Coordinates of C-alpha atoms in Angstrom, one line a residue:
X73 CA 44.2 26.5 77.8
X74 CA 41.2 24.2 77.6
X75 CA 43.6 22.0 75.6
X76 CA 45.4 20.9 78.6
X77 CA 42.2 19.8 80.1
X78 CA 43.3 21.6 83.5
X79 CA 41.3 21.0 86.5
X80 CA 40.8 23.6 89.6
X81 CA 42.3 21.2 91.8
X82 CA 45.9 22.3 89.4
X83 CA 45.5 26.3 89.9
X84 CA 48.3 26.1 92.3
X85 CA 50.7 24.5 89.8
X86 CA 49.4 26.3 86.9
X87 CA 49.8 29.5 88.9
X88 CA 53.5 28.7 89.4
X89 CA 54.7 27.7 86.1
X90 CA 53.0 30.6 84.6
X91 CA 54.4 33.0 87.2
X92 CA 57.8 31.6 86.6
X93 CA 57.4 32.3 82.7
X94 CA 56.2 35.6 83.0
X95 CA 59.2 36.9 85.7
X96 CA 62.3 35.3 83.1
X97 CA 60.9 36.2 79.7
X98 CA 58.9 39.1 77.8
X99 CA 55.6 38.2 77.7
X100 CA 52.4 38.7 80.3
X101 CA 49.9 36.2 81.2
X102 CA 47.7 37.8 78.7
X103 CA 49.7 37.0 76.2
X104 CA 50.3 33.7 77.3
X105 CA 46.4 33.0 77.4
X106 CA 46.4 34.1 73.9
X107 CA 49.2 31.7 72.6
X108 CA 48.3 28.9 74.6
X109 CA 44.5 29.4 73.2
X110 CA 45.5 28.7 69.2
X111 CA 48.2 25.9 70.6
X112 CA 47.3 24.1 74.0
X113 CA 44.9 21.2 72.4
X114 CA 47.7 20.2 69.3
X115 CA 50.6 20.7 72.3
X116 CA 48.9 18.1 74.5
X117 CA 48.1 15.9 71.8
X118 CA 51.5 15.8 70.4
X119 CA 52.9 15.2 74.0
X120 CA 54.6 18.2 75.2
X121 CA 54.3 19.1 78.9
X122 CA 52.9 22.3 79.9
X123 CA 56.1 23.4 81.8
X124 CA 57.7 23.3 78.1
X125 CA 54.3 24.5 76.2
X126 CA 54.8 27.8 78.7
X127 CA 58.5 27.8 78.5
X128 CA 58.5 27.8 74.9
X129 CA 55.8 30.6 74.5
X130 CA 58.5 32.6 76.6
X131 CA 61.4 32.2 74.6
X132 CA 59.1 32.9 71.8
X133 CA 58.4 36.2 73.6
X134 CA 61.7 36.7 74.1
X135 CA 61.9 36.9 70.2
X136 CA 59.4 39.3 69.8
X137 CA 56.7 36.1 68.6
X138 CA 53.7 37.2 70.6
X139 CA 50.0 36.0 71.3
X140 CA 48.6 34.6 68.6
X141 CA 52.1 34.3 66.5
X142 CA 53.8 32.5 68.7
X143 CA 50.4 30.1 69.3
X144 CA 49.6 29.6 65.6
X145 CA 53.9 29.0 65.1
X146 CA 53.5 26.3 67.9
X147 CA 50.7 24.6 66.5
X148 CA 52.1 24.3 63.3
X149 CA 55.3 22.5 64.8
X150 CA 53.2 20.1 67.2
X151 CA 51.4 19.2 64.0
X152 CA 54.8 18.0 62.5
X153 CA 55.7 16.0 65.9
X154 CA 52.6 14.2 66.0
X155 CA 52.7 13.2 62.2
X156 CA 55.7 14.6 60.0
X157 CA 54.8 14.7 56.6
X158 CA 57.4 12.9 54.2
X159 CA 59.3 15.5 53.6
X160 CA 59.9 16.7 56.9
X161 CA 61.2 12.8 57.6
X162 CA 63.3 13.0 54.8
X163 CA 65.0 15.6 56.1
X164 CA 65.5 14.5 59.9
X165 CA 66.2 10.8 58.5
X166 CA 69.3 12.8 56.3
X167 CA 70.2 14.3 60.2
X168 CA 69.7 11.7 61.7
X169 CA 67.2 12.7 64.0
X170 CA 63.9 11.5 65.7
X171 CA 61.1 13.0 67.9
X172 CA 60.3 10.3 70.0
X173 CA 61.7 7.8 72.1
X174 CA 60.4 4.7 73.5
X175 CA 60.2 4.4 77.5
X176 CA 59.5 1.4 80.0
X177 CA 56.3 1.7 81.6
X178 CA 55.3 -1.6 84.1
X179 CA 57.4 -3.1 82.1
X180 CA 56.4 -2.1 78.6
X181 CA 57.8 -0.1 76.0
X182 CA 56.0 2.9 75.2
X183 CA 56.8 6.0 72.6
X184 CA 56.8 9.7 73.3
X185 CA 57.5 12.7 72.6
X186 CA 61.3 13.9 73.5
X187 CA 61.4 16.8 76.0
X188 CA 61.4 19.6 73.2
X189 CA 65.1 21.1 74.5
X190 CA 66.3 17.3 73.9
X191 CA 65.1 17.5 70.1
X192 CA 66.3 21.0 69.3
X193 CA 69.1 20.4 71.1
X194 CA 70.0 17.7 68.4
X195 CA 68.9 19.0 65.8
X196 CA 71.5 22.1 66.6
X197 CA 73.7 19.4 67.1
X198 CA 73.4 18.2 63.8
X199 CA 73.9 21.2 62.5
X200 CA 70.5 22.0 61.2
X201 CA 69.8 25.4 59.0
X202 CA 66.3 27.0 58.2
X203 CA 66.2 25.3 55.4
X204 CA 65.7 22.2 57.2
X205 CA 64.1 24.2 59.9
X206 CA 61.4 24.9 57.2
X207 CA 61.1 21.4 55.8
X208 CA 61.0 19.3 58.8
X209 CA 58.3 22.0 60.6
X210 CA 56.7 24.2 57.6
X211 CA 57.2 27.8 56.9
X212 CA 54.9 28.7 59.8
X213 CA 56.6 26.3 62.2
X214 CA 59.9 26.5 60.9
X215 CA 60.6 29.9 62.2
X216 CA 59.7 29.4 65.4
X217 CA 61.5 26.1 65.5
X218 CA 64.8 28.1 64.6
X219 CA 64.5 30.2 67.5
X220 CA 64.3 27.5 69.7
X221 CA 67.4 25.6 68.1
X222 CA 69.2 29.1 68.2
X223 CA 68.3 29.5 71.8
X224 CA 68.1 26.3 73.2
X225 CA 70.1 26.7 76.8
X226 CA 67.3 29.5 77.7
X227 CA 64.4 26.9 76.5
X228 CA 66.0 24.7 78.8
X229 CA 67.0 26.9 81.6
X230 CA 62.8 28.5 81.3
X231 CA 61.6 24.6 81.7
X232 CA 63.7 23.8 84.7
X233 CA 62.6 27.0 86.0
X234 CA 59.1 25.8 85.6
X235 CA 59.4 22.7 86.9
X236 CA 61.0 24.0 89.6
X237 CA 58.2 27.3 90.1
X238 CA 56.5 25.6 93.3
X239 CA 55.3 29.1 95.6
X240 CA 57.1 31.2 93.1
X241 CA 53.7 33.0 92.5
X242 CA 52.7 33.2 96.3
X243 CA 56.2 34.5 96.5
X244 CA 55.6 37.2 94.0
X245 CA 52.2 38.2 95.1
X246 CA 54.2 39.3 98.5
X247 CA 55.9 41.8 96.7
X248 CA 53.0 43.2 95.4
X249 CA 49.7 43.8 96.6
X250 CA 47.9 45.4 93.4
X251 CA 44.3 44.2 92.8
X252 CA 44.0 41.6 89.6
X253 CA 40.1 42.4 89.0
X254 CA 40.6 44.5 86.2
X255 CA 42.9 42.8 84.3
X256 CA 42.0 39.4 85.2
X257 CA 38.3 40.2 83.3
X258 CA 40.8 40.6 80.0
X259 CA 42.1 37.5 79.8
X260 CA 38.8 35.2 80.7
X261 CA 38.1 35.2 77.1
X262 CA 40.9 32.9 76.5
X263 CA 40.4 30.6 79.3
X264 CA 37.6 27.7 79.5
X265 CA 34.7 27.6 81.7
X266 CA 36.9 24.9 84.0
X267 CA 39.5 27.2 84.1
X268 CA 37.6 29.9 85.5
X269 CA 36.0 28.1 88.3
X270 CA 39.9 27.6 90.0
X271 CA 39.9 31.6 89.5
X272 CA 39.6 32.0 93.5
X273 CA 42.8 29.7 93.8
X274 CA 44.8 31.5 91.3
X275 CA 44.0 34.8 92.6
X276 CA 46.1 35.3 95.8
X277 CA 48.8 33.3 93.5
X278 CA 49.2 35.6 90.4
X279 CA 48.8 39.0 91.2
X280 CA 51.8 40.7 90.9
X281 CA 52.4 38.7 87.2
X282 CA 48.9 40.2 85.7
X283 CA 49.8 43.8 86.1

């Protein structure tokens, strides 16, 4: 999570995009610590947002890719959007197909990454297979990347969701009222130093997604 250089003054946020993960897909925040800990740093670096970081670690879940898994699958793939190798362009220049896309900022152009639903999206488009799956992204990443291209309406219904999530938690910790001590202590190990000074703020806003 460190990766995402998130301050304490973003527990609130953070709080409500994982919330919102955890209550529409089969993973716990646990798990989510876990996958975000092997993946956050090459996720940020390669440009996706942590609404679609998370949202992609659920659908992931959803698939049964878990925890480390999904987090070492996801790090493999941000690898290929920062820098595909030549084969991998190869195979999206045959498909037509690019990561990026350049954006007006104050009046000058600048490239980034595509929201991730908006590349797999193409790419299922384009009628992509595994093989290509494996070439553009790797054999680690390429699996992973086929689950998203196969389920690419629930990647994009878990991100609007998240970016949507503001007072989902507060509104889940209403319903109920169990104490997060215990297993709050489990995930710390995956969390930085930074991270566990907001713990006070995320507290009253997690609790019923820990458990």
């Amino acid at each position: 999570m460190a990766g995402y250089d998130i301050k304490s003054t973003s527990m609130s946020s953070v709080a409500d995009i994982l919330a919102s993960t955890v209550s529409r897909s089969n993973v716990n925040i646990i798990e989510m610590a876990e996958s975000f800990k092997m993946s956050a740093g090459y996720l940020k670096m390669a440009g996706v947002d942590f609404t679609e970081s998370a949202a992609a670690i659920g659908l992931l879940g959803n698939a049964g890719m878990k925890g480390t898994m999904a987090g070492t699958s996801l790090r493999a793939m941000s690898t290929r959007f920062a820098k595909p190798t030549k084969e991998s362009q190869k195979t999206m220049d045959r498909l037509g197909i690019r990561f990026t896309e350049y954006e007006d900022i104050y009046g000058k152009k600048v490239e980034r990454l595509k929201p991730l639903a908006e590349i797999f999206g193409e790419l299922k488009a384009k009628g992509a297979t595994m093989a290509d799956m494996q070439s553009i992204f790797g054999k680690i990443g390429g699996n992973a990347a086929m689950m998203m291209l196969k389920n690419v309406d629930t990647l994009k219904e878990l991100t609007s969701h998240n970016r949507a999530s503001q007072g989902i938690s507060g509104e889940l910790a209403k319903v109920k009222q169990d104490t997060t001590k215990g297993l709050w202590y489990q995930v710390t190990s995956q969390f930085s130093e930074s991270f566990m000074q907001g713990y006070e703020l995320l507290e009253p806003k997690i609790k019923s997604t820990l458990k």
